[in-house]
Tab-separated table of N, CA and C in Angstrom:
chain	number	residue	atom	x	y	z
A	1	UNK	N	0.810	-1.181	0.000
A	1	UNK	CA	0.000	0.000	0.000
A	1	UNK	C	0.860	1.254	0.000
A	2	UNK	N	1.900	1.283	0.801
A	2	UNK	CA	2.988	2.753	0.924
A	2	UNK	C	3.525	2.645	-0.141
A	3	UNK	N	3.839	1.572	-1.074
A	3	UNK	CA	5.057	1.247	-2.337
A	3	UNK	C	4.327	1.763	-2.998
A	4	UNK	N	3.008	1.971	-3.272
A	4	UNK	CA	2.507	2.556	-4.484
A	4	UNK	C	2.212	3.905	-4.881
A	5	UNK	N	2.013	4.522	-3.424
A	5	UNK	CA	1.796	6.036	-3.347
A	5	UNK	C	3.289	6.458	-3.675
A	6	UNK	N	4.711	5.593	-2.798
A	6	UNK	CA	6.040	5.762	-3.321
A	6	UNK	C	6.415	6.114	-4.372
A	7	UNK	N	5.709	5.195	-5.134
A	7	UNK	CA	6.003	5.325	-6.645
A	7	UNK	C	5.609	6.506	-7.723
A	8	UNK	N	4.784	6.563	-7.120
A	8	UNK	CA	3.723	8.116	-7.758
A	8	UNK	C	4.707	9.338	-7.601
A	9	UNK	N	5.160	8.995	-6.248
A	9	UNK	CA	6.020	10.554	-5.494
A	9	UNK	C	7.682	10.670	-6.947
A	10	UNK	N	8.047	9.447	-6.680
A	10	UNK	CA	9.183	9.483	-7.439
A	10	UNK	C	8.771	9.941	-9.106
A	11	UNK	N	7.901	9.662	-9.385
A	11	UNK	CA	7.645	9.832	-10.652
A	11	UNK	C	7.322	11.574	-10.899
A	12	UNK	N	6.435	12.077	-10.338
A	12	UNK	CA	6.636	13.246	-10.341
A	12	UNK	C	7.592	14.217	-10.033
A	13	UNK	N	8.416	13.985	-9.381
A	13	UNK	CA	9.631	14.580	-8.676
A	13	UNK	C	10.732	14.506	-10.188
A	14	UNK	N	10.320	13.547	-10.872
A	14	UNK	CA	11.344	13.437	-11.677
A	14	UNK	C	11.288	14.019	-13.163
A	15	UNK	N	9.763	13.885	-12.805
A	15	UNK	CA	9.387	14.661	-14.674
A	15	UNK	C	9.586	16.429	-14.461
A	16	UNK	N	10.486	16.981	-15.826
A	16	UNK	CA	11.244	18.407	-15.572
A	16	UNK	C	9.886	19.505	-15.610
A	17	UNK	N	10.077	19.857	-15.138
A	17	UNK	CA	8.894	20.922	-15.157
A	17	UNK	C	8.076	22.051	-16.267
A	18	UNK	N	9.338	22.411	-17.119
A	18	UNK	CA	9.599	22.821	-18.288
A	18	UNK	C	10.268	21.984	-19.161
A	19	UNK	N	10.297	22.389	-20.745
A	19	UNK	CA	10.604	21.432	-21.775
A	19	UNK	C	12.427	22.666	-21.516
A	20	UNK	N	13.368	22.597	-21.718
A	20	UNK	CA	14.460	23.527	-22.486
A	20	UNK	C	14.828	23.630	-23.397
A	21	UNK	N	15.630	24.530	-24.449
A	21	UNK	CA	15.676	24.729	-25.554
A	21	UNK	C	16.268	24.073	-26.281
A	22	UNK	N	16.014	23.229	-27.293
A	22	UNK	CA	16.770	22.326	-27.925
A	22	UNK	C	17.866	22.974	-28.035
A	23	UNK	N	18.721	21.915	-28.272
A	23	UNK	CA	20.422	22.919	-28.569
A	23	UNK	C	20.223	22.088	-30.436
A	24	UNK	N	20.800	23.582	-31.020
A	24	UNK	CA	20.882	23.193	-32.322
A	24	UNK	C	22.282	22.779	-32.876
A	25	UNK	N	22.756	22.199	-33.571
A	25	UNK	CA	24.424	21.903	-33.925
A	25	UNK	C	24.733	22.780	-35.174
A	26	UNK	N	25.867	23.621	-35.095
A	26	UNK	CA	25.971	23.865	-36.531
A	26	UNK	C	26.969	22.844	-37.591
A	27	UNK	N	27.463	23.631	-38.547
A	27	UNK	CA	27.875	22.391	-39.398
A	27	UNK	C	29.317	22.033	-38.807
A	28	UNK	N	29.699	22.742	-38.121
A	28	UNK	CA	31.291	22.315	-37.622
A	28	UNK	C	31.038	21.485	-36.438
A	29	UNK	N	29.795	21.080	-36.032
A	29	UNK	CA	29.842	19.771	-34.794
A	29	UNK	C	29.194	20.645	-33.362
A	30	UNK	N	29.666	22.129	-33.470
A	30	UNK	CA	29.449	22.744	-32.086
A	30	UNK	C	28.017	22.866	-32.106
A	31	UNK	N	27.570	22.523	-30.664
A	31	UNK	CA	26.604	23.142	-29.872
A	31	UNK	C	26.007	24.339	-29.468
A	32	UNK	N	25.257	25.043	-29.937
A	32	UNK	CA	24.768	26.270	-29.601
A	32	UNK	C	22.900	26.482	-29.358
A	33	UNK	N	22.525	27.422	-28.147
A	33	UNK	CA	21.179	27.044	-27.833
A	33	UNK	C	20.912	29.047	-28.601
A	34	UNK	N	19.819	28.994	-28.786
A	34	UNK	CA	19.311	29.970	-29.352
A	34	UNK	C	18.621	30.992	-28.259
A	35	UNK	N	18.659	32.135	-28.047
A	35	UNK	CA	18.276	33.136	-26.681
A	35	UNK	C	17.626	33.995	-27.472
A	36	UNK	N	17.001	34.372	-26.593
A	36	UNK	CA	15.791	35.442	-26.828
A	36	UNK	C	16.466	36.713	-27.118
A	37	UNK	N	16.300	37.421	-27.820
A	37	UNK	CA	17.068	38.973	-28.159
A	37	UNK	C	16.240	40.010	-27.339
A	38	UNK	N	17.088	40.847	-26.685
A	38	UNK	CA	16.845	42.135	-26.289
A	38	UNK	C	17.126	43.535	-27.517
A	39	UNK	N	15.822	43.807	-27.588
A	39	UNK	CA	15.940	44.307	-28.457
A	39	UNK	C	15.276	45.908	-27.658
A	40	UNK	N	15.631	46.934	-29.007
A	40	UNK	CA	14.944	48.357	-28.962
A	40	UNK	C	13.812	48.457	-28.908
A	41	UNK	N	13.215	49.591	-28.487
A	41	UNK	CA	11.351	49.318	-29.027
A	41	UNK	C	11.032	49.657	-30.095
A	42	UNK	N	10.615	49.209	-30.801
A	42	UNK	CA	10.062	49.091	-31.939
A	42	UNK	C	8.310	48.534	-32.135
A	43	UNK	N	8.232	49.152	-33.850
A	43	UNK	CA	6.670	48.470	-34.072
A	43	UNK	C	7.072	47.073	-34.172
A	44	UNK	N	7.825	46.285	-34.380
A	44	UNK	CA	7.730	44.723	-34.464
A	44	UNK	C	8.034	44.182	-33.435
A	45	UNK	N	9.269	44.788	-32.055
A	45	UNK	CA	9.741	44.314	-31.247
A	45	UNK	C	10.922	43.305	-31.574
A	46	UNK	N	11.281	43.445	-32.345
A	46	UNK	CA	12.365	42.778	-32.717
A	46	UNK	C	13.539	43.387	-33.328
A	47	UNK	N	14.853	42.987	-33.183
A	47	UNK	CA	15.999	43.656	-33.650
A	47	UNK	C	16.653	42.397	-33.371
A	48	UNK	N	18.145	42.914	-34.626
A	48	UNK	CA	18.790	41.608	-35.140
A	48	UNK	C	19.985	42.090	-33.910
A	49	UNK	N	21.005	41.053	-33.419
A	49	UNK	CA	21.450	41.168	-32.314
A	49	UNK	C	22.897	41.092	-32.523
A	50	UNK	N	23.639	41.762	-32.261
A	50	UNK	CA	25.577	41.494	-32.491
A	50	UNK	C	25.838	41.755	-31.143
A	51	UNK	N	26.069	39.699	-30.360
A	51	UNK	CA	26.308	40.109	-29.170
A	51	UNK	C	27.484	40.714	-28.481
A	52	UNK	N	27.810	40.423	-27.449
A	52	UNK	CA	28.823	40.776	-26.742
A	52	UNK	C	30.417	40.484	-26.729
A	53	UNK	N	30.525	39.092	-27.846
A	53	UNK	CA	31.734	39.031	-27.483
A	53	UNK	C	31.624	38.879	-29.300
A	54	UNK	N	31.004	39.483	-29.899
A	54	UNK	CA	31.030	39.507	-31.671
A	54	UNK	C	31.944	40.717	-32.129
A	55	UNK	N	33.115	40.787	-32.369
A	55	UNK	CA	33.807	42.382	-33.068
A	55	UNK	C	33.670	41.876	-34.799
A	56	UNK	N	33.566	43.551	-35.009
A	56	UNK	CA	32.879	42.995	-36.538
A	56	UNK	C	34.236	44.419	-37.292
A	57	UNK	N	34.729	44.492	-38.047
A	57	UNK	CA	35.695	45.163	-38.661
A	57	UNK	C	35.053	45.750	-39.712
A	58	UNK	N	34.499	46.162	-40.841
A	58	UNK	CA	33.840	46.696	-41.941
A	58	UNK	C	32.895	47.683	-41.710
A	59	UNK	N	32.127	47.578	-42.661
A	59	UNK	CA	30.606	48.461	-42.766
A	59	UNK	C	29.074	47.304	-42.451
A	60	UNK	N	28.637	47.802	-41.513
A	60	UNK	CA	27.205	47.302	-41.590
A	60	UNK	C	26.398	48.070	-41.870
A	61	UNK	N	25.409	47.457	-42.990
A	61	UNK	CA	24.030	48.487	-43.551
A	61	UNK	C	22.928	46.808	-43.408
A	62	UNK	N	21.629	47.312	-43.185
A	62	UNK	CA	20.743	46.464	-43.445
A	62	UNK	C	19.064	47.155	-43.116
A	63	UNK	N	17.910	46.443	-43.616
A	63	UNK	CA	16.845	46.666	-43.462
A	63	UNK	C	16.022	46.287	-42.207
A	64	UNK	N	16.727	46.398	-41.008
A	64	UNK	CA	15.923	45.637	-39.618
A	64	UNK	C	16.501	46.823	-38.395
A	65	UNK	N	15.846	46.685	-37.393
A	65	UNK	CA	16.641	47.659	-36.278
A	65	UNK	C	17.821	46.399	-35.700
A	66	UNK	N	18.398	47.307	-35.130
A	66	UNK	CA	20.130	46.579	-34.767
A	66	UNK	C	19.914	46.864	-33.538
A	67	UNK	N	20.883	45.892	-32.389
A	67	UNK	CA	21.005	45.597	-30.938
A	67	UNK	C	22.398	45.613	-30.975
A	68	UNK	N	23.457	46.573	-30.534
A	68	UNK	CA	25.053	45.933	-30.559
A	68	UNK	C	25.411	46.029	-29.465
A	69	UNK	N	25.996	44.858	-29.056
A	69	UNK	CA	26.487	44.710	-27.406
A	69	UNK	C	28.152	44.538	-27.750
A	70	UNK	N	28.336	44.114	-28.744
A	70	UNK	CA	29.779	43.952	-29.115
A	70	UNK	C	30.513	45.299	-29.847
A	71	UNK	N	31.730	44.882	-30.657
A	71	UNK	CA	32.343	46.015	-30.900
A	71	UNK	C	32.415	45.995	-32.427
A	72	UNK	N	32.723	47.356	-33.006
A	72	UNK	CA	32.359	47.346	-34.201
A	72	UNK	C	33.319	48.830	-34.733
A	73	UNK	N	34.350	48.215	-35.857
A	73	UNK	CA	35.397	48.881	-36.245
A	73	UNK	C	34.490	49.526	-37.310
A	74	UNK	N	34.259	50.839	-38.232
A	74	UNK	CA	34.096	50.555	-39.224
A	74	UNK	C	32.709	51.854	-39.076
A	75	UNK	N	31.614	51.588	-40.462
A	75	UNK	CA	30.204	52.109	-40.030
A	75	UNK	C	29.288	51.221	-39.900
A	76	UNK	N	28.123	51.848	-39.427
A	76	UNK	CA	26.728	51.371	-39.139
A	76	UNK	C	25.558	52.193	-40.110
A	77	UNK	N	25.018	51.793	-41.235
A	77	UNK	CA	24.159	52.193	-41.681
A	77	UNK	C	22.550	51.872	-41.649
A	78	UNK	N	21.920	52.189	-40.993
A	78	UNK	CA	20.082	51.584	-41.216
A	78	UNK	C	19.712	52.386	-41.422
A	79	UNK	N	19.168	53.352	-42.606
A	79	UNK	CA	18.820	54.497	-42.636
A	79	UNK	C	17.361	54.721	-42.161
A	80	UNK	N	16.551	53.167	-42.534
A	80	UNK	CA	15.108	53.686	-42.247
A	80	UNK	C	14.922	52.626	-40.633
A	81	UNK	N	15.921	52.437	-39.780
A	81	UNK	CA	15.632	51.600	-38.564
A	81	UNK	C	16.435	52.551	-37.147
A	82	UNK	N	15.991	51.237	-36.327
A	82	UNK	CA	16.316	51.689	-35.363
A	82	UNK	C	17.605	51.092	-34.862
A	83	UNK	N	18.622	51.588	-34.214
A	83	UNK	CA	19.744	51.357	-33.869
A	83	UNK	C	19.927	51.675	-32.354
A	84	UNK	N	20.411	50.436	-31.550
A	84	UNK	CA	20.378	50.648	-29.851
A	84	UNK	C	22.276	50.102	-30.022
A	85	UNK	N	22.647	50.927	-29.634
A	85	UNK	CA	24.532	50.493	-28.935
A	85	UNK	C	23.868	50.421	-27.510
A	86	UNK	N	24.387	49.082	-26.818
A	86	UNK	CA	23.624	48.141	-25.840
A	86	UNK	C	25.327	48.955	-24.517
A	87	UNK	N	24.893	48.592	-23.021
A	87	UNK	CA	26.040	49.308	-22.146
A	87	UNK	C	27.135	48.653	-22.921
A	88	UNK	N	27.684	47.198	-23.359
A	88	UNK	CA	28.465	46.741	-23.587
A	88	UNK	C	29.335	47.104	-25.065
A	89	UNK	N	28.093	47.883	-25.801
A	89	UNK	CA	28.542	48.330	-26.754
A	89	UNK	C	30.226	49.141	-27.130
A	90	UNK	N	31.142	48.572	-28.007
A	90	UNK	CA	32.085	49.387	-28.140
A	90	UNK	C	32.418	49.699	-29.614
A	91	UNK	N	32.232	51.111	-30.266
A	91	UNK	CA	31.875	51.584	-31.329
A	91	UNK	C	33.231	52.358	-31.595
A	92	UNK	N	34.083	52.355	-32.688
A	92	UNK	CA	34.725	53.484	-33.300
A	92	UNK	C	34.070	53.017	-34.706
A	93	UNK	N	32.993	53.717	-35.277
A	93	UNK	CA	32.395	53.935	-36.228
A	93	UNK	C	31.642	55.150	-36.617
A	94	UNK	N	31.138	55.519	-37.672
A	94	UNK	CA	30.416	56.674	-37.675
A	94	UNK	C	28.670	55.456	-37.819
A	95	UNK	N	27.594	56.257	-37.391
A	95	UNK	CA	26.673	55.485	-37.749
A	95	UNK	C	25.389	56.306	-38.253
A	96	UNK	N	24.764	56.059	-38.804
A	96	UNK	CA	23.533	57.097	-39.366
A	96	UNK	C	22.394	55.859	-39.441
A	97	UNK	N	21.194	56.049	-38.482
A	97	UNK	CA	20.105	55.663	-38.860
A	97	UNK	C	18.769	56.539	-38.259
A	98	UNK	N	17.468	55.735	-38.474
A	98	UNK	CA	16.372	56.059	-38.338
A	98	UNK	C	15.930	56.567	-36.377
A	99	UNK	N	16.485	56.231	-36.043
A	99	UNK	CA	16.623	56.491	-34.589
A	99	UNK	C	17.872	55.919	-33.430
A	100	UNK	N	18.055	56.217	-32.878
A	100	UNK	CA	19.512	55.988	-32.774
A	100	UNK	C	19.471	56.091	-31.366
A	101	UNK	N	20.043	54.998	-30.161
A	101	UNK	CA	19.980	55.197	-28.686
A	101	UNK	C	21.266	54.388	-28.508
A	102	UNK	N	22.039	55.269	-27.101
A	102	UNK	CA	23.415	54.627	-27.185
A	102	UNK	C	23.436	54.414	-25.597
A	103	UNK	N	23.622	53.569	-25.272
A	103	UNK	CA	24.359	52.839	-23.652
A	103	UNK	C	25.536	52.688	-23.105
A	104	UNK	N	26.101	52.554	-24.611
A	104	UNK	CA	27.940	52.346	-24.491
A	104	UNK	C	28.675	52.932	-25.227
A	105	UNK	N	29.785	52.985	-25.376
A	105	UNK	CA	30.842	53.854	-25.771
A	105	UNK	C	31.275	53.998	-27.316
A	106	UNK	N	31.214	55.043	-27.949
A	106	UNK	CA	30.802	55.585	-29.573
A	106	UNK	C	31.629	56.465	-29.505
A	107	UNK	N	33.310	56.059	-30.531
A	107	UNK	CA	33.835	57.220	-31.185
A	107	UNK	C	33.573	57.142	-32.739
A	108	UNK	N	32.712	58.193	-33.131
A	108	UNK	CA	32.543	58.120	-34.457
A	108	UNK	C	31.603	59.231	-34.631
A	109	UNK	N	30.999	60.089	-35.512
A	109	UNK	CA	30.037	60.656	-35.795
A	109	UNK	C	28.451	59.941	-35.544
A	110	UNK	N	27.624	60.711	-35.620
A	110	UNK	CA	26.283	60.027	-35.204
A	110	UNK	C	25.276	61.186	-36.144
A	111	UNK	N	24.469	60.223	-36.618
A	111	UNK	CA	23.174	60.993	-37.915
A	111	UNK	C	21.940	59.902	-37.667
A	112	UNK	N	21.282	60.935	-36.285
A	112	UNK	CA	19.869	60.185	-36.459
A	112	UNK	C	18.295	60.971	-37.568
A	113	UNK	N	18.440	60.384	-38.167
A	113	UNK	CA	17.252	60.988	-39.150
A	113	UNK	C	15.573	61.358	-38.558
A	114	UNK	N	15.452	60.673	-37.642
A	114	UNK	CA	14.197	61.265	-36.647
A	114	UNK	C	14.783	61.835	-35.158
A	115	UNK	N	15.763	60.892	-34.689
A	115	UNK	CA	15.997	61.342	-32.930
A	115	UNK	C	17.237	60.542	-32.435
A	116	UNK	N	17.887	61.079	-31.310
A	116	UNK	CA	19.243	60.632	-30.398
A	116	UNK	C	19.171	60.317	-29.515
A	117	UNK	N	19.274	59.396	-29.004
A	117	UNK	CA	18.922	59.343	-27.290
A	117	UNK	C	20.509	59.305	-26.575
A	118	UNK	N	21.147	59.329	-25.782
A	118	UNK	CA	22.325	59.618	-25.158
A	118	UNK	C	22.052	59.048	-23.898
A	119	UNK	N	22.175	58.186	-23.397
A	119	UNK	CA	21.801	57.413	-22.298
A	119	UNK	C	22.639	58.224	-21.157
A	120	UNK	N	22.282	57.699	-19.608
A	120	UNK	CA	23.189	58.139	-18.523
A	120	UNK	C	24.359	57.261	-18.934
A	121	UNK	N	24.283	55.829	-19.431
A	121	UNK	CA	25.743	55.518	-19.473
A	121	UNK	C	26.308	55.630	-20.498
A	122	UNK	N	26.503	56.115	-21.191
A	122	UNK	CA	27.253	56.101	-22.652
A	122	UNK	C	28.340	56.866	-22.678
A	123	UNK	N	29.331	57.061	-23.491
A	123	UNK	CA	30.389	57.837	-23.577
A	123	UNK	C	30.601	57.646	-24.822
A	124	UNK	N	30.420	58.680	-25.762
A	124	UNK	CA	30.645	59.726	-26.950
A	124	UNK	C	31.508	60.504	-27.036
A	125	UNK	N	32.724	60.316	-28.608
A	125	UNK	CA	33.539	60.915	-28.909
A	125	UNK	C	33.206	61.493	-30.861
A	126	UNK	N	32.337	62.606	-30.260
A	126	UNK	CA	32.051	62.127	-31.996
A	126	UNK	C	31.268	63.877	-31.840
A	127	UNK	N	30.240	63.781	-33.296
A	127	UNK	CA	29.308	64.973	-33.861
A	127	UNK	C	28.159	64.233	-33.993
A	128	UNK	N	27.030	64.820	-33.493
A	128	UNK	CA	25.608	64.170	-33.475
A	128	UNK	C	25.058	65.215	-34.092
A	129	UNK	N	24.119	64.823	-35.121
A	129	UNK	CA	23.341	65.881	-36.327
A	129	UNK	C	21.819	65.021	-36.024
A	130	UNK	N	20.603	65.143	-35.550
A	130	UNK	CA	19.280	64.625	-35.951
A	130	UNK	C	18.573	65.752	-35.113
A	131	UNK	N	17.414	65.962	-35.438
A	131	UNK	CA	16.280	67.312	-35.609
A	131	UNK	C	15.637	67.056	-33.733
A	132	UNK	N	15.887	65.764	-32.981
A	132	UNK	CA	15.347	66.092	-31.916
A	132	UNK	C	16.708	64.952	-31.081
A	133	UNK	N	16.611	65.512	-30.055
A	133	UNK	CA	17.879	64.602	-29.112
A	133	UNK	C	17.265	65.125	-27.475
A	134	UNK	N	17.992	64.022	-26.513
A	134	UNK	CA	17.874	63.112	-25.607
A	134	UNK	C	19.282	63.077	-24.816
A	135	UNK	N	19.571	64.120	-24.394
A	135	UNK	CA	21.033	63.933	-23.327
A	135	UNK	C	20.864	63.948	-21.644
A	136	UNK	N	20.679	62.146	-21.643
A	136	UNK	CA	20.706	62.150	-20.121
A	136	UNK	C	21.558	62.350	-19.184
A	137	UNK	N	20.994	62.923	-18.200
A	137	UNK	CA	22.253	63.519	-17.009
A	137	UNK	C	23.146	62.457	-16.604
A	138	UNK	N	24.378	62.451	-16.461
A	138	UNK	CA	25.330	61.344	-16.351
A	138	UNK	C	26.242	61.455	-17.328
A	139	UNK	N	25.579	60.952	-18.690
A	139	UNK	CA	26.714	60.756	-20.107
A	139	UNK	C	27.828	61.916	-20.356
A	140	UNK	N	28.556	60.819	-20.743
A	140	UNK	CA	29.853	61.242	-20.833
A	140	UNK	C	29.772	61.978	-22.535
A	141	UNK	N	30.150	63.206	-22.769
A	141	UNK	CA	29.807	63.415	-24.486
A	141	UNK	C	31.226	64.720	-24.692
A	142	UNK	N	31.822	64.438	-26.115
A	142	UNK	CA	32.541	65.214	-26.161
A	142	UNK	C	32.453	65.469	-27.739
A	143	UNK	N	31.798	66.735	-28.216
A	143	UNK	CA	31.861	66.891	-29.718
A	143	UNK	C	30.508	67.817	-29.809
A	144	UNK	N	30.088	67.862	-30.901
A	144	UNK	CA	29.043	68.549	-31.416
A	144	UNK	C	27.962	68.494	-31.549
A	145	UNK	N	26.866	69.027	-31.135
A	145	UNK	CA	25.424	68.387	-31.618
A	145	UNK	C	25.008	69.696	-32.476
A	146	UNK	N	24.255	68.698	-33.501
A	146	UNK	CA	23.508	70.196	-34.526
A	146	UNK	C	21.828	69.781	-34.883
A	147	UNK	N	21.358	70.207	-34.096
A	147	UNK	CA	19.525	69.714	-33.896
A	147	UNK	C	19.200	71.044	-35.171
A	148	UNK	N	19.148	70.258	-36.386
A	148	UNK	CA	18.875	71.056	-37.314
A	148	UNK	C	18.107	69.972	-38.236
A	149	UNK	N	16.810	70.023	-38.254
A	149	UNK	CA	16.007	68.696	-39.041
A	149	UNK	C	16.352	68.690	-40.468
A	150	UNK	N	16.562	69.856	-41.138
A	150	UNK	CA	17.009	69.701	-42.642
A	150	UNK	C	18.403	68.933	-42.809
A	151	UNK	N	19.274	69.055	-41.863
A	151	UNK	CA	20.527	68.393	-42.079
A	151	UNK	C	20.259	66.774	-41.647
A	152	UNK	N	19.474	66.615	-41.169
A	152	UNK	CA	19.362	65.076	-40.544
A	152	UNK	C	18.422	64.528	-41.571
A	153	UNK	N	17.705	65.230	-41.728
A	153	UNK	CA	16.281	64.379	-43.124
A	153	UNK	C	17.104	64.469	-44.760
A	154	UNK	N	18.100	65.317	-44.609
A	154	UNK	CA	19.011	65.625	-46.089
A	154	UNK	C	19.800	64.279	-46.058
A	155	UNK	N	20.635	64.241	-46.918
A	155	UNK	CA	21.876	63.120	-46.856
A	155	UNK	C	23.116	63.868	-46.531
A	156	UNK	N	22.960	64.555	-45.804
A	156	UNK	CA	23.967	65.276	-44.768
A	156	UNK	C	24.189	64.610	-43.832
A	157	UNK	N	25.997	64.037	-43.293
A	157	UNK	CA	25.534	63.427	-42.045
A	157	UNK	C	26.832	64.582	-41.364
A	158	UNK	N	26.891	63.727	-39.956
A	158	UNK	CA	28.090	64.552	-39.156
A	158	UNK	C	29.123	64.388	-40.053
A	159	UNK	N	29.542	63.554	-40.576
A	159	UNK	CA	31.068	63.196	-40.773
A	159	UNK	C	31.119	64.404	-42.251
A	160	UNK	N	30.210	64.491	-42.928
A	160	UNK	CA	30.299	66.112	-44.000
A	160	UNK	C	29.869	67.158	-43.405
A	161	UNK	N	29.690	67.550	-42.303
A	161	UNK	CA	29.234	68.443	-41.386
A	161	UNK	C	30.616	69.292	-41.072
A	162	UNK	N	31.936	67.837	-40.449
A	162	UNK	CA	32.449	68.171	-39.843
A	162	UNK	C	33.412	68.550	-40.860
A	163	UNK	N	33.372	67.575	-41.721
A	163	UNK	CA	35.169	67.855	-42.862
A	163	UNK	C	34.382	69.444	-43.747
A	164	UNK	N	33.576	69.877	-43.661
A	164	UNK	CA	33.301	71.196	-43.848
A	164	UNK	C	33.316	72.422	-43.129
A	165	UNK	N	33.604	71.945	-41.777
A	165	UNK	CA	33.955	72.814	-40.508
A	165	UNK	C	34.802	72.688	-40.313
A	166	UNK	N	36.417	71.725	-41.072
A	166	UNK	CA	37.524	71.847	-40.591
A	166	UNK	C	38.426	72.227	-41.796
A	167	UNK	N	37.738	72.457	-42.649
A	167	UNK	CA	38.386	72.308	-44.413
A	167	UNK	C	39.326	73.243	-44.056
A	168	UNK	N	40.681	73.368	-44.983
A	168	UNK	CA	41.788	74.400	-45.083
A	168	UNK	C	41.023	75.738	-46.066
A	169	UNK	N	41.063	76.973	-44.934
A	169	UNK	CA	40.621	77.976	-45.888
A	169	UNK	C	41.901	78.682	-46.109
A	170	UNK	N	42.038	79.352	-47.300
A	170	UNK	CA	43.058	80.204	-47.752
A	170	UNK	C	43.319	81.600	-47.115
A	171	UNK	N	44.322	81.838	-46.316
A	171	UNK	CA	44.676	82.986	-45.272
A	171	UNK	C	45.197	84.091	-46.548
């Protein structure tokens, strides 16, 4: 009579409570499980993700909002998205997109075509050009801002902003 209620106990105790995420293999044999992205807000809620320990050397352009927690030599182009540099973010790039929020550290020019956000933690070495901006108390910022909507909605970004504010004039 006790062996059977026993048995019941063990059996439940043992089945997992949740299913976990399959782990998928890629083609070289390794193991990797797939995680949920933290992304910007957005109308879809979704953004493509370059995590934390990803350094990427070139130019990135694409049609989706971007999440970068990693580092990134080079530019960032989304002209019609949204772009979040995550705290971990480490940027020497120039970047120009559709909205633009930074957490982590950006030497490069910055061209948001609607808005800037400048987080308390971020640290900026650069020229920021978009028609409305966002400088929270804390951030670290060293360079220019030009809240001028024709230069941010034009194909004007900082980086022709600036080599036109430093050009050699004839004395």
């Amino acid at each position: 009579m006790f062996d059977r209620n026993k048995d019941k106990t063990s059996e439940r105790t043992e089945a997992p409570a949740s299913p976990a995420a399959p782990a998928e293999t890629s083609s070289t044999g390794a193991s990797y499980r797939s995680a949920p992205a933290a992304s910007p807000s957005s109308a879809s809620g979704k953004a493509a993700v370059l995590g934390a320990t990803i350094k990427v050397k070139g130019d990135i352009s694409g049609d989706e909002n971007l999440l970068i927690e990693g580092q990134v030599d080079g530019s960032v182009m989304l002209a019609n998205h949204e772009l979040t540099i995550g705290k971990t973010g480490r940027l020497n790039a120039d970047l120009t997109a559709k909205t633009i929020r930074i957490d982590g550290e950006v030497n490069g020019d910055i061209t948001g075509k609607d808005k800037v956000v400048v987080s308390s933690t971020s640290h900026i070495k650069g020229n920021i050009v978009t028609p409305k901006m966002t400088l929270e108390e804390g951030a670290r910022f060293k360079g220019t801002i030009d809240i001028d909507p024709s230069h941010a909605n034009s194909n004007t970004s900082a980086a022709s902003l600036k080599s036109s504010s430093t050009s050699d004039k004839p004395a």
